[in-house]
mmCIF file of C-alpha atoms and ligand atoms in Angstrom:
data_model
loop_
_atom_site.group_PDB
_atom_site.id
_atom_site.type_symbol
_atom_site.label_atom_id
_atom_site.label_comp_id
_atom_site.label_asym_id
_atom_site.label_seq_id
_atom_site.Cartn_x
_atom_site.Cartn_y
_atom_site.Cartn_z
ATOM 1 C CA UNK A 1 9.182 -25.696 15.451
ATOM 2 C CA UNK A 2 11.319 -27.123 18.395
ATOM 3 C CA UNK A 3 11.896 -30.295 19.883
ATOM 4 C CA UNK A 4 10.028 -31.899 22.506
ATOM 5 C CA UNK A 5 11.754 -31.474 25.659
ATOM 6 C CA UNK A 6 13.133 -35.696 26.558
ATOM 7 C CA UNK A 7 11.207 -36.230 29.742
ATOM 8 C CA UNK A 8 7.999 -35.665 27.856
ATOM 9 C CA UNK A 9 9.068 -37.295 24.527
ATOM 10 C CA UNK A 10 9.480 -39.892 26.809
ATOM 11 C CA UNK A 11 6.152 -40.011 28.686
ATOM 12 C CA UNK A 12 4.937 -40.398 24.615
ATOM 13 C CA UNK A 13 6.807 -42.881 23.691
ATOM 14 C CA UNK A 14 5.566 -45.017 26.814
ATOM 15 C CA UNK A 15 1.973 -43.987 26.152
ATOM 16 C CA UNK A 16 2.343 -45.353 22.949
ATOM 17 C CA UNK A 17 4.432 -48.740 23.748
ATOM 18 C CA UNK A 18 7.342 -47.657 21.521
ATOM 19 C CA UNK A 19 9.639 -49.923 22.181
ATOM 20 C CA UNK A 20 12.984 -48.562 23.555
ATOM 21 C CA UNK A 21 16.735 -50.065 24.018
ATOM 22 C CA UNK A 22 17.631 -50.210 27.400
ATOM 23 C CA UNK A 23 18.477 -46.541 28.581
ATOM 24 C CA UNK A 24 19.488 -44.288 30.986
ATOM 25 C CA UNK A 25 19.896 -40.589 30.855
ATOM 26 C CA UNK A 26 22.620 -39.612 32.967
ATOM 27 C CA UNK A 27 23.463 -35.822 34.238
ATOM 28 C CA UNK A 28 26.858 -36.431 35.737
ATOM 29 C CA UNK A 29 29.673 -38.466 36.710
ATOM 30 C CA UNK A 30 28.376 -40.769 39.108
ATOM 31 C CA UNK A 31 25.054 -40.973 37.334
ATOM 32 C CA UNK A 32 26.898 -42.536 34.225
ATOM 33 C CA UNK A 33 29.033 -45.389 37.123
ATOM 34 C CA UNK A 34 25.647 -46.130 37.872
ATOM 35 C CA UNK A 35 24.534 -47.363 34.624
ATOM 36 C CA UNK A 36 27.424 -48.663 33.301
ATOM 37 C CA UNK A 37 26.787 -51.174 36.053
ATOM 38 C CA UNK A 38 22.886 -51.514 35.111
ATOM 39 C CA UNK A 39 23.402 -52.356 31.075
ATOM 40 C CA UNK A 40 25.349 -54.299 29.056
ATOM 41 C CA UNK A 41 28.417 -54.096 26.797
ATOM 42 C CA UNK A 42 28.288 -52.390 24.064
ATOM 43 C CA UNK A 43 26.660 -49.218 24.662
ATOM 44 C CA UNK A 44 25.797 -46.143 22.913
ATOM 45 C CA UNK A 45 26.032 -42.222 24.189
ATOM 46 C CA UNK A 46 24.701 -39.210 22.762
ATOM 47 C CA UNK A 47 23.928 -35.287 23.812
ATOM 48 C CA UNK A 48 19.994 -34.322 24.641
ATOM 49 C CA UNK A 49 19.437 -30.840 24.263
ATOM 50 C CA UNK A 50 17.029 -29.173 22.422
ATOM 51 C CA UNK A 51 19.528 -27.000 20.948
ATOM 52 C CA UNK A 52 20.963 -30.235 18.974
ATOM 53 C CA UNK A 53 18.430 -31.720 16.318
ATOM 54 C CA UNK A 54 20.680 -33.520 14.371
ATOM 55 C CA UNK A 55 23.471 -35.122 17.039
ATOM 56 C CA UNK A 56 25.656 -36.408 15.052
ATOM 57 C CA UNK A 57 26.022 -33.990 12.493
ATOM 58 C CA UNK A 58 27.875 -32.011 15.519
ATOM 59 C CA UNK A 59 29.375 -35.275 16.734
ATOM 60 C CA UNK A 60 27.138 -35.698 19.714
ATOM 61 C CA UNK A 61 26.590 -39.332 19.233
ATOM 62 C CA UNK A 62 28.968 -42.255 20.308
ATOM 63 C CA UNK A 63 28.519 -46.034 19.498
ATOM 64 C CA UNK A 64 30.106 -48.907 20.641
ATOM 65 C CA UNK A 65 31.527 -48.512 24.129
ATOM 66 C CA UNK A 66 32.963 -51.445 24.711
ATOM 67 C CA UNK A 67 33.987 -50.242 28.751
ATOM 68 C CA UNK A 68 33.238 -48.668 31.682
ATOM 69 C CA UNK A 69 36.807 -46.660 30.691
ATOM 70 C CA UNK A 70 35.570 -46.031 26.752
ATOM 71 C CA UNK A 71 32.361 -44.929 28.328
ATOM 72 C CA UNK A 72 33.836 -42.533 30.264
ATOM 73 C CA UNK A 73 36.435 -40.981 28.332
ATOM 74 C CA UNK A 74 33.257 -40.380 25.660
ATOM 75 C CA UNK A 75 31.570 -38.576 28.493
ATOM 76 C CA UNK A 76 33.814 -36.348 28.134
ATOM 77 C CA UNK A 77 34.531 -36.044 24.758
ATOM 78 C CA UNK A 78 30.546 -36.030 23.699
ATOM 79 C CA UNK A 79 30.523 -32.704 26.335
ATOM 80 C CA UNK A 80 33.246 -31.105 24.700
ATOM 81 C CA UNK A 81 32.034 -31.196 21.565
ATOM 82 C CA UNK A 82 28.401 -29.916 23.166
ATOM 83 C CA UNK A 83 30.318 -26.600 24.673
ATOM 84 C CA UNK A 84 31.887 -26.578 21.730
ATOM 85 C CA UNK A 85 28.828 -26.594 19.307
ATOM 86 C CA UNK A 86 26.706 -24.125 21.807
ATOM 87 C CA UNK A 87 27.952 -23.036 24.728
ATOM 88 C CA UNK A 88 25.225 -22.037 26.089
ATOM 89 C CA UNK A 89 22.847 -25.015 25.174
ATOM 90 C CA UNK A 90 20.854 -26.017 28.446
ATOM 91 C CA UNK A 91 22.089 -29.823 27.852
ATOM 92 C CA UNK A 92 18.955 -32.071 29.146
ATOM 93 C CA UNK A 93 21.911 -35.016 30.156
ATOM 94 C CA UNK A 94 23.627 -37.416 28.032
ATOM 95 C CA UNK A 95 21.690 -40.645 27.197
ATOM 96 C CA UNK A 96 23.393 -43.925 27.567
ATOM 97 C CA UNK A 97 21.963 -46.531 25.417
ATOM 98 C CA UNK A 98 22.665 -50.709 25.178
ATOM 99 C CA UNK A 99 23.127 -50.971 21.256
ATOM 100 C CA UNK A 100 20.809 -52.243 19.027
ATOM 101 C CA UNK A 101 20.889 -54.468 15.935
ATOM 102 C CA UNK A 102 19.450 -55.208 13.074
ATOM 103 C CA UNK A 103 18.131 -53.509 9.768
ATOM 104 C CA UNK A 104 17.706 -49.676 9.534
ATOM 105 C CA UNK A 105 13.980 -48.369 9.204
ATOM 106 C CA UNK A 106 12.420 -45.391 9.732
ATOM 107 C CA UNK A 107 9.409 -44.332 10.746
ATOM 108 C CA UNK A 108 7.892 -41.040 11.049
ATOM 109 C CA UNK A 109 4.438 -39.036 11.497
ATOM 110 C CA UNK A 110 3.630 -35.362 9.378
ATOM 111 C CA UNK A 111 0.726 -33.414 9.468
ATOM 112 C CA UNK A 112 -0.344 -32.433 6.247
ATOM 113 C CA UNK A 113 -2.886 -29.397 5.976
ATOM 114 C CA UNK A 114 -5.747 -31.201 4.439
ATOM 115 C CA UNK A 115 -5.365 -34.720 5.329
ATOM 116 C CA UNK A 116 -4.303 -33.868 9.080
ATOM 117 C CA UNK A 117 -1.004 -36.556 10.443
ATOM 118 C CA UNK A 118 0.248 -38.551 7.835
ATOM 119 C CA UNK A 119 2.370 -41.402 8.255
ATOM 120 C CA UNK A 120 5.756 -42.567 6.847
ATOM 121 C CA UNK A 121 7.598 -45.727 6.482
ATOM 122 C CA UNK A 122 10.924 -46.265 4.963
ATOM 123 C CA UNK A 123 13.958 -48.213 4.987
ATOM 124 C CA UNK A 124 16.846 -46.244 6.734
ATOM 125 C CA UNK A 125 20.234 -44.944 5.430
ATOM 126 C CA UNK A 126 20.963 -44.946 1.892
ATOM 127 C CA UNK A 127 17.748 -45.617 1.216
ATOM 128 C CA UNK A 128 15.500 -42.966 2.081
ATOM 129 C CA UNK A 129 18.752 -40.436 1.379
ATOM 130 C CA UNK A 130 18.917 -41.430 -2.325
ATOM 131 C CA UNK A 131 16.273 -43.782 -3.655
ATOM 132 C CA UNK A 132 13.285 -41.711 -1.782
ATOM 133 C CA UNK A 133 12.281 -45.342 -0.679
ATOM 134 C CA UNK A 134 9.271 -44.740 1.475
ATOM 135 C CA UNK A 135 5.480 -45.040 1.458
ATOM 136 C CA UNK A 136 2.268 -43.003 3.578
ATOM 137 C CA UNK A 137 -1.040 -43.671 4.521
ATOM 138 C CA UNK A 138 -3.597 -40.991 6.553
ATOM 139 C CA UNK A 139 -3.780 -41.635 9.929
ATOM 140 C CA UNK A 140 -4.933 -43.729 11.754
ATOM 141 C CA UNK A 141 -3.585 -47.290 10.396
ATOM 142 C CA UNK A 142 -4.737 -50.493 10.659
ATOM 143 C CA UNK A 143 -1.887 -53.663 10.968
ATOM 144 C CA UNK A 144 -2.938 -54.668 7.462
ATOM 145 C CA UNK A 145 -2.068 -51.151 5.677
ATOM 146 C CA UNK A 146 0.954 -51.130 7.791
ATOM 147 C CA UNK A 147 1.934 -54.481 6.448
ATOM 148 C CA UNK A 148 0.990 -53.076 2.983
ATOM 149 C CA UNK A 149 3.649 -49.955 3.498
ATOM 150 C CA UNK A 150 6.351 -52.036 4.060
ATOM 151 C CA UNK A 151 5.420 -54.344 1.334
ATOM 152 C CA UNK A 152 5.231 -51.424 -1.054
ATOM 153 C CA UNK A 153 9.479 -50.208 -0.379
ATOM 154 C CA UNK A 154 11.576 -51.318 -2.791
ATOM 155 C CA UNK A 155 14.108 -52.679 -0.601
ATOM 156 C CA UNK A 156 11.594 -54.381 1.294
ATOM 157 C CA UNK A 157 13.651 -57.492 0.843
ATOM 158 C CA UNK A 158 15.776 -56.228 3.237
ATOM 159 C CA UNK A 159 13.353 -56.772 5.544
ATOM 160 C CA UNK A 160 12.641 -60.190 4.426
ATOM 161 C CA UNK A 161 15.923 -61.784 5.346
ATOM 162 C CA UNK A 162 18.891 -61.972 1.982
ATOM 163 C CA UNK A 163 22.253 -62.882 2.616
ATOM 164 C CA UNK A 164 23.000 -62.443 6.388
ATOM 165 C CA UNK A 165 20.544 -59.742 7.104
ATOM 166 C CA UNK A 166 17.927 -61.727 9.298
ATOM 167 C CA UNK A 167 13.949 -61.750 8.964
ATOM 168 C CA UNK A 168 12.391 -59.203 10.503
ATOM 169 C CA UNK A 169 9.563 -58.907 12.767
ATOM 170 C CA UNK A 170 7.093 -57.805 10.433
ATOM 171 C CA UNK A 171 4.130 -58.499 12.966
ATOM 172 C CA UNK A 172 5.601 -56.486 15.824
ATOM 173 C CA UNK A 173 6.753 -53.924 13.568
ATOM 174 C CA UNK A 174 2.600 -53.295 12.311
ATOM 175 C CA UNK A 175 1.851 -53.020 16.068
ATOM 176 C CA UNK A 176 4.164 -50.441 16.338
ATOM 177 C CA UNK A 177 2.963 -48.480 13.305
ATOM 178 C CA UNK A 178 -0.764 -48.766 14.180
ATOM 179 C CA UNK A 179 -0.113 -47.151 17.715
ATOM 180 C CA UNK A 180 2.404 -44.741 16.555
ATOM 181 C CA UNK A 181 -0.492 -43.457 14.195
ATOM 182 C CA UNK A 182 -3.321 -43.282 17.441
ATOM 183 C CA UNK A 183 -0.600 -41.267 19.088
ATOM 184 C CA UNK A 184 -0.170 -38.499 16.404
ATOM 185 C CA UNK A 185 -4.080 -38.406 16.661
ATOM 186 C CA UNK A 186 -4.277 -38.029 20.105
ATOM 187 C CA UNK A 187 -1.750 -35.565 20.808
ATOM 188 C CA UNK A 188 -2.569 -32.740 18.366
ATOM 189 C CA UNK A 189 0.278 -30.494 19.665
ATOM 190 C CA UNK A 190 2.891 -32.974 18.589
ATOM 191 C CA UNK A 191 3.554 -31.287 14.497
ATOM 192 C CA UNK A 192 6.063 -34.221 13.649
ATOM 193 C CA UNK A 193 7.067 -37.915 15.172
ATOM 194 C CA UNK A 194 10.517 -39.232 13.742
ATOM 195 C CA UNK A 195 11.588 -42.701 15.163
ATOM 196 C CA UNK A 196 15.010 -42.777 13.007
ATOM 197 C CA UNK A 197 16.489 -44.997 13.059
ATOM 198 C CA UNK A 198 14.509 -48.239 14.217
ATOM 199 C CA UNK A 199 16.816 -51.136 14.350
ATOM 200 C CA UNK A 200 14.307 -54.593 13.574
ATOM 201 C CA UNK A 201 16.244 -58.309 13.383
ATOM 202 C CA UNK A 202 13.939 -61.080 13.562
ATOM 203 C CA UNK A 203 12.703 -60.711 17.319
ATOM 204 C CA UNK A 204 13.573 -57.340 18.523
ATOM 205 C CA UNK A 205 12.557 -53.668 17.592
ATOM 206 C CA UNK A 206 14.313 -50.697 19.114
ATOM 207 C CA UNK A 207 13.943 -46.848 18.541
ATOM 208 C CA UNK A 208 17.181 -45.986 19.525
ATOM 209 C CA UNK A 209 16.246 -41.823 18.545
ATOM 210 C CA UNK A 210 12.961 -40.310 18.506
ATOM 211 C CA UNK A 211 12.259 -36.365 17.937
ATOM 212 C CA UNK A 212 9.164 -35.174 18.420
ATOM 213 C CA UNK A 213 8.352 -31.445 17.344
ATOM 214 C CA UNK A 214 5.961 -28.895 18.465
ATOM 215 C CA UNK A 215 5.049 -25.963 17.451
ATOM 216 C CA UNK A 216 6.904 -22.521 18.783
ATOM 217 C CA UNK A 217 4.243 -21.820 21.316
ATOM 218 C CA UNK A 218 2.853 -25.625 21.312
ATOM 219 C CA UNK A 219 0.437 -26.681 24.774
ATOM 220 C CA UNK A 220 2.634 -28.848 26.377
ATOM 221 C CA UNK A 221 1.674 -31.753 28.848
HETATM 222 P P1 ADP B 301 21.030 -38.201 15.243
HETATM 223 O O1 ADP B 301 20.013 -38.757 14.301
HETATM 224 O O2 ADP B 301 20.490 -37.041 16.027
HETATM 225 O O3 ADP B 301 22.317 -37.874 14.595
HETATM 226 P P2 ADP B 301 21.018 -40.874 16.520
HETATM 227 O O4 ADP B 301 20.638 -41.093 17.924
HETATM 228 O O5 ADP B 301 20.048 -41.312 15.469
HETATM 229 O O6 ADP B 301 21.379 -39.312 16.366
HETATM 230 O O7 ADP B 301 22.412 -41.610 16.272
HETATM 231 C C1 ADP B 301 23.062 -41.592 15.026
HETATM 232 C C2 ADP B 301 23.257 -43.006 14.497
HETATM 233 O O8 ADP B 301 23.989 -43.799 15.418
HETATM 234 C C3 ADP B 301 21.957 -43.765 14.280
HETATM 235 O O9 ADP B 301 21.394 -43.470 13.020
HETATM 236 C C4 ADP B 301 22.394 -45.208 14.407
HETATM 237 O O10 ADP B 301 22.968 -45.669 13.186
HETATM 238 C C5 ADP B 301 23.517 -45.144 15.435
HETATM 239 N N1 ADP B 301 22.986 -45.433 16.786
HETATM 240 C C6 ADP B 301 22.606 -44.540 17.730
HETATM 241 N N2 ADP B 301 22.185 -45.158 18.854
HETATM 242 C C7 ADP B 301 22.280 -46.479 18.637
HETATM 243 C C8 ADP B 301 21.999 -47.666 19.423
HETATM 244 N N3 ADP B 301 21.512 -47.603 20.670
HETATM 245 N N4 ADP B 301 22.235 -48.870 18.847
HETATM 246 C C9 ADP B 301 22.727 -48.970 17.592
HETATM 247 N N5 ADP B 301 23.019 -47.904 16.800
HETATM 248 C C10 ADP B 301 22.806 -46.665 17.316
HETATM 249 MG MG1 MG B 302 18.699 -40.252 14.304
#
C-alpha cells in the first residue's frame, strides 16, 4: 500500500467536510513569508512526501512556532532532516499548520475482507498505544452508533470534561464520524483512512494529519 498523494487526500477530506486547521502547503521560501503572514501564532510544520508515513518518527514534524524567524529556521531544519532520511524522496512541500488544541482522538477507517470498511474510534496517545482503547462498527454509521463508540472507550471521560481538560464536542464529533464512514463507502480505492490525531475541546475539531492509503496499483481520481 502507499499513501495518497496530498492534493488528492485533500480533495477527500473536503468532499467529506473533515474539518481542517488552518493550512497552507508551502514549496519554497517565499511561499512559507506568505503564510506566515496569512495564519496565526503558533504554528505547526511538517514534511509531505509519500516516502514519509510516519513524520515524526524521522523528525519531520515541528510544533509550536512561535515566529516568522522560528518558522523559518524549522524550514530548514524539517528539510534537512528530509535529505537526510531519503534523499531522493520527491517531497510534495512542507505543510504549515495554525496549532490545534484540545484532547487527542483518533479516528480511522479499515476494510475488513468480509465486512468491507470498518470503522475505528479511539482516544489518542497513550491510550490506543497501551490500553487498546478503541471501539468499531461496519460502515456506514449513523450519529447515534457514533455517539455509542465513544461512549463505549474507557477513557471516554476524557472526553467529558475532568480536571482542566474541557467538554468536548460530542455532537460535531458524530457528524464527523457518520461522513467519514459515507466516504470510505464511496471511494472504494481508498484501503485505509487515519485522521490521527484529531484535536476536539468543547467547540472546535481539527484533523491536524490524515493518511489515506491505496492500494499499489489503486485507480486514482
Ligand atoms: P506523524 O503522525 O506522521 O508523525 P503528525 O502530523 O501527526 O505526524 O504530527 C505528530 C504530532 O504532532 C501529532 O500527533 C500532534 O500531537 C502534534 N501536532 C501536529 N500538528 C499539530 C497541530 N496543527 N496542532 C497541534 N498539534 C499538532
Ligand atoms: Mg499523526
Amino acid at each position: 500500500m502507499e499513501l495518497l498523494d496530498f492534493v488528492t487526500t485533500q480533495k477527500r477530506v473536503w468532499e467529506a467536510k473533515l474539518p481542517l486547521p488552518r493550512q497552507v502547503l508551502v514549496r519554497d521560501r517565499k511561499e512559507l513569508d506568505r503564510a506566515c503572514k496569512k495564519l496565526h501564532f503558533p504554528l505547526a510544520m511538517k514534511v509531505i512526501a509519500s516516502a514519509f508515513v510516519h513524520k515524526s518518527d524521522a523528525k519531520l514534524v515541528r510544533t509550536g512556532l512561535l515566529d516568522h524567524k522560528d518558522t523559518v529556521q524549522a524550514y530548514v531544519e524539517l528539510l534537512r532532516h528530509a535529505r537526510k532520511a531519503d534523499a531522493h524522496a520527491a517531497i510534495e512541500g512542507l505543510l504549515v499548520q495554525e496549532m490545534a488544541r484540545g484532547t487527542e482522538l483518533i479516528l480511522g477507517v479499515k476494510r475488513d475482507p468480509s465486512f468491507g470498511p470498518v470503522i475505528m474510534a479511539g482516544l489518542g496517545g497513550i491510550f490506543v498505544e497501551v490500553c487498546k482503547d478503541v471501539s468499531f462498527r461496519v460502515c456506514p454509521i449513523t450519529r447515534r452508533d457514533a455517539k455509542a463508540m465513544l461512549s463505549e472507550l474507557k477513557g471516554k471521560t476524557l472526553l467529558e470534561g475532568v480536571r482542566g481538560t474541557p467538554k468536548a464536542d460530542l455532537a460535531g464529533l458524530s457528524s464527523i464520524m457518520v461522513r467519514l464512514s459515507k466516504l470510505a463507502l464511496k471511494h472504494p480505492e481508498i484501503a485505509e483512512i487515519d485522521l490521527n490525531p484529531v484535536l476536539v475541546d468543547a467547540k472546535t475539531i481539527r484533523a491536524v494529519d490524515v493518511r489515506m492509503l491505496v492500494a499499489d496499483s489503486g485507480v486514482r481520481g
